[in-house]
């Protein structure tokens, strides 16, 4: 159920909220992610993979992240790959403990929303640079 002022949805101990920010959808989760609520959270998060808009999954306010939370990341990774959408995870200390160091993580990880948005913008610019010469050749 959405909160009266926040637009957040309660998922059995976790609050999920999304907003569009600087060419990306930022999905923020606060609270606990565990076996009790991971399916509900995963279903909610999947709704925000839209078109070609990059996704930032902000877990910086997650206070408990059980191994079941890896399922959420797998679902989002699969959804984004299927839609050819770039995405990143902003980790909290409890999430990074389970995922490991950013350069060792199996998923695209960073430590702030600002950094994630910058990295995604750089990736989009890089893709455009690769595609532009191909478009010019075919014209």
mmCIF file of C-alpha atoms in Angstrom:
data_model
loop_
_atom_site.group_PDB
_atom_site.id
_atom_site.type_symbol
_atom_site.label_atom_id
_atom_site.label_comp_id
_atom_site.label_asym_id
_atom_site.label_seq_id
_atom_site.Cartn_x
_atom_site.Cartn_y
_atom_site.Cartn_z
ATOM 1 C CA UNK A 1 0.000 0.000 0.000
ATOM 2 C CA UNK A 2 1.316 3.433 -0.878
ATOM 3 C CA UNK A 3 2.167 5.889 1.853
ATOM 4 C CA UNK A 4 0.061 9.068 1.906
ATOM 5 C CA UNK A 5 2.901 11.455 1.043
ATOM 6 C CA UNK A 6 5.807 9.339 -0.070
ATOM 7 C CA UNK A 7 4.327 7.175 -2.816
ATOM 8 C CA UNK A 8 6.183 4.302 -1.190
ATOM 9 C CA UNK A 9 4.845 0.761 -1.211
ATOM 10 C CA UNK A 10 5.189 -1.405 1.899
ATOM 11 C CA UNK A 11 6.488 -4.897 1.142
ATOM 12 C CA UNK A 12 6.389 -6.708 4.491
ATOM 13 C CA UNK A 13 9.244 -4.858 6.193
ATOM 14 C CA UNK A 14 10.693 -3.041 3.193
ATOM 15 C CA UNK A 15 9.591 0.216 1.653
ATOM 16 C CA UNK A 16 9.889 0.467 -2.138
ATOM 17 C CA UNK A 17 9.701 3.800 -3.935
ATOM 18 C CA UNK A 18 10.670 4.872 -7.447
ATOM 19 C CA UNK A 19 11.251 8.166 -9.184
ATOM 20 C CA UNK A 20 12.760 9.360 -12.429
ATOM 21 C CA UNK A 21 16.034 11.221 -12.000
ATOM 22 C CA UNK A 22 18.517 12.423 -14.616
ATOM 23 C CA UNK A 23 17.620 9.930 -17.364
ATOM 24 C CA UNK A 24 17.246 6.925 -15.068
ATOM 25 C CA UNK A 25 14.621 5.367 -12.856
ATOM 26 C CA UNK A 26 15.866 5.222 -9.271
ATOM 27 C CA UNK A 27 14.182 2.482 -7.233
ATOM 28 C CA UNK A 28 14.891 2.954 -3.543
ATOM 29 C CA UNK A 29 14.381 0.178 -1.009
ATOM 30 C CA UNK A 30 14.535 0.842 2.731
ATOM 31 C CA UNK A 31 14.378 -1.712 5.514
ATOM 32 C CA UNK A 32 14.840 -5.459 5.351
ATOM 33 C CA UNK A 33 15.073 -7.790 2.370
ATOM 34 C CA UNK A 34 14.654 -11.445 3.270
ATOM 35 C CA UNK A 35 12.846 -14.648 2.285
ATOM 36 C CA UNK A 36 9.555 -13.257 3.611
ATOM 37 C CA UNK A 37 9.365 -10.274 1.264
ATOM 38 C CA UNK A 38 11.836 -10.866 -1.578
ATOM 39 C CA UNK A 39 9.206 -12.135 -4.047
ATOM 40 C CA UNK A 40 6.931 -9.176 -3.369
ATOM 41 C CA UNK A 41 9.837 -6.735 -3.735
ATOM 42 C CA UNK A 42 11.061 -8.449 -6.916
ATOM 43 C CA UNK A 43 7.624 -8.200 -8.496
ATOM 44 C CA UNK A 44 7.409 -4.514 -7.591
ATOM 45 C CA UNK A 45 10.892 -3.692 -8.879
ATOM 46 C CA UNK A 46 10.263 -5.458 -12.218
ATOM 47 C CA UNK A 47 7.566 -2.862 -12.990
ATOM 48 C CA UNK A 48 10.217 -0.158 -13.242
ATOM 49 C CA UNK A 49 12.189 -1.707 -16.102
ATOM 50 C CA UNK A 50 10.668 0.461 -18.827
ATOM 51 C CA UNK A 51 11.761 0.958 -22.399
ATOM 52 C CA UNK A 52 15.423 1.823 -22.571
ATOM 53 C CA UNK A 53 15.530 3.882 -19.364
ATOM 54 C CA UNK A 54 18.439 2.785 -17.132
ATOM 55 C CA UNK A 55 17.608 1.594 -13.612
ATOM 56 C CA UNK A 56 19.398 2.386 -10.371
ATOM 57 C CA UNK A 57 18.477 0.036 -7.522
ATOM 58 C CA UNK A 58 19.281 2.060 -4.417
ATOM 59 C CA UNK A 59 19.826 -0.331 -1.514
ATOM 60 C CA UNK A 60 21.806 2.186 0.556
ATOM 61 C CA UNK A 61 19.091 2.235 3.242
ATOM 62 C CA UNK A 62 18.712 -1.550 3.476
ATOM 63 C CA UNK A 63 19.334 -2.628 7.059
ATOM 64 C CA UNK A 64 19.126 -6.412 6.570
ATOM 65 C CA UNK A 65 19.925 -8.304 3.360
ATOM 66 C CA UNK A 66 19.662 -12.070 3.554
ATOM 67 C CA UNK A 67 20.947 -14.437 0.907
ATOM 68 C CA UNK A 68 17.367 -14.494 -0.452
ATOM 69 C CA UNK A 69 18.046 -10.935 -1.613
ATOM 70 C CA UNK A 70 20.386 -12.309 -4.259
ATOM 71 C CA UNK A 71 17.222 -13.605 -5.943
ATOM 72 C CA UNK A 72 15.985 -10.019 -6.260
ATOM 73 C CA UNK A 73 19.226 -9.025 -7.980
ATOM 74 C CA UNK A 74 19.038 -12.025 -10.315
ATOM 75 C CA UNK A 75 15.450 -11.144 -11.277
ATOM 76 C CA UNK A 76 16.392 -7.532 -11.982
ATOM 77 C CA UNK A 77 19.500 -8.559 -13.913
ATOM 78 C CA UNK A 78 17.476 -10.957 -16.072
ATOM 79 C CA UNK A 79 14.736 -8.375 -16.648
ATOM 80 C CA UNK A 80 17.225 -5.642 -17.599
ATOM 81 C CA UNK A 81 19.254 -7.931 -19.875
ATOM 82 C CA UNK A 82 16.069 -9.050 -21.621
ATOM 83 C CA UNK A 83 15.041 -5.424 -22.214
ATOM 84 C CA UNK A 84 18.612 -4.305 -23.040
ATOM 85 C CA UNK A 85 18.467 -1.820 -20.154
ATOM 86 C CA UNK A 86 21.563 -0.713 -18.243
ATOM 87 C CA UNK A 87 21.331 -0.911 -14.448
ATOM 88 C CA UNK A 88 23.373 -0.475 -11.275
ATOM 89 C CA UNK A 89 23.036 -1.261 -7.579
ATOM 90 C CA UNK A 90 23.858 1.249 -4.849
ATOM 91 C CA UNK A 91 24.898 -0.838 -1.860
ATOM 92 C CA UNK A 92 24.660 -0.411 1.882
ATOM 93 C CA UNK A 93 27.252 -1.962 4.193
ATOM 94 C CA UNK A 94 25.029 -5.021 4.804
ATOM 95 C CA UNK A 95 24.498 -5.540 1.085
ATOM 96 C CA UNK A 96 28.172 -5.125 0.215
ATOM 97 C CA UNK A 97 29.074 -7.684 2.883
ATOM 98 C CA UNK A 98 27.088 -10.292 0.953
ATOM 99 C CA UNK A 99 28.057 -9.141 -2.572
ATOM 100 C CA UNK A 100 31.731 -8.435 -1.953
ATOM 101 C CA UNK A 101 33.856 -5.571 -3.217
ATOM 102 C CA UNK A 102 32.466 -3.591 -6.183
ATOM 103 C CA UNK A 103 35.172 -4.828 -8.563
ATOM 104 C CA UNK A 104 34.476 -8.446 -7.502
ATOM 105 C CA UNK A 105 30.667 -8.345 -7.467
ATOM 106 C CA UNK A 106 28.645 -10.356 -9.983
ATOM 107 C CA UNK A 107 26.386 -7.343 -10.522
ATOM 108 C CA UNK A 108 27.075 -3.698 -11.439
ATOM 109 C CA UNK A 109 27.707 -2.140 -8.020
ATOM 110 C CA UNK A 110 28.496 1.368 -6.809
ATOM 111 C CA UNK A 111 28.353 3.288 -3.537
ATOM 112 C CA UNK A 112 26.110 6.278 -4.336
ATOM 113 C CA UNK A 113 23.152 7.230 -6.513
ATOM 114 C CA UNK A 114 25.187 10.137 -7.900
ATOM 115 C CA UNK A 115 27.977 7.795 -8.994
ATOM 116 C CA UNK A 116 25.480 5.322 -10.474
ATOM 117 C CA UNK A 117 23.804 8.062 -12.521
ATOM 118 C CA UNK A 118 27.185 9.290 -13.736
ATOM 119 C CA UNK A 119 28.307 5.767 -14.687
ATOM 120 C CA UNK A 120 25.051 5.089 -16.541
ATOM 121 C CA UNK A 121 25.273 8.418 -18.402
ATOM 122 C CA UNK A 122 28.860 7.565 -19.411
ATOM 123 C CA UNK A 123 27.713 4.130 -20.635
ATOM 124 C CA UNK A 124 24.943 5.686 -22.749
ATOM 125 C CA UNK A 125 27.395 8.184 -24.248
ATOM 126 C CA UNK A 126 29.841 5.378 -25.006
ATOM 127 C CA UNK A 127 27.100 3.330 -26.728
ATOM 128 C CA UNK A 128 26.128 6.336 -28.838
ATOM 129 C CA UNK A 129 29.737 6.820 -29.925
ATOM 130 C CA UNK A 130 29.847 3.193 -31.066
ATOM 131 C CA UNK A 131 26.547 3.357 -32.953
ATOM 132 C CA UNK A 132 26.931 6.773 -34.603
ATOM 133 C CA UNK A 133 29.638 5.682 -37.110
ATOM 134 C CA UNK A 134 27.478 2.685 -38.075
ATOM 135 C CA UNK A 135 24.457 4.918 -38.710
ATOM 136 C CA UNK A 136 26.510 7.327 -40.825
ATOM 137 C CA UNK A 137 27.867 4.458 -42.960
ATOM 138 C CA UNK A 138 24.393 3.104 -43.696
ATOM 139 C CA UNK A 139 22.956 6.516 -44.616
#
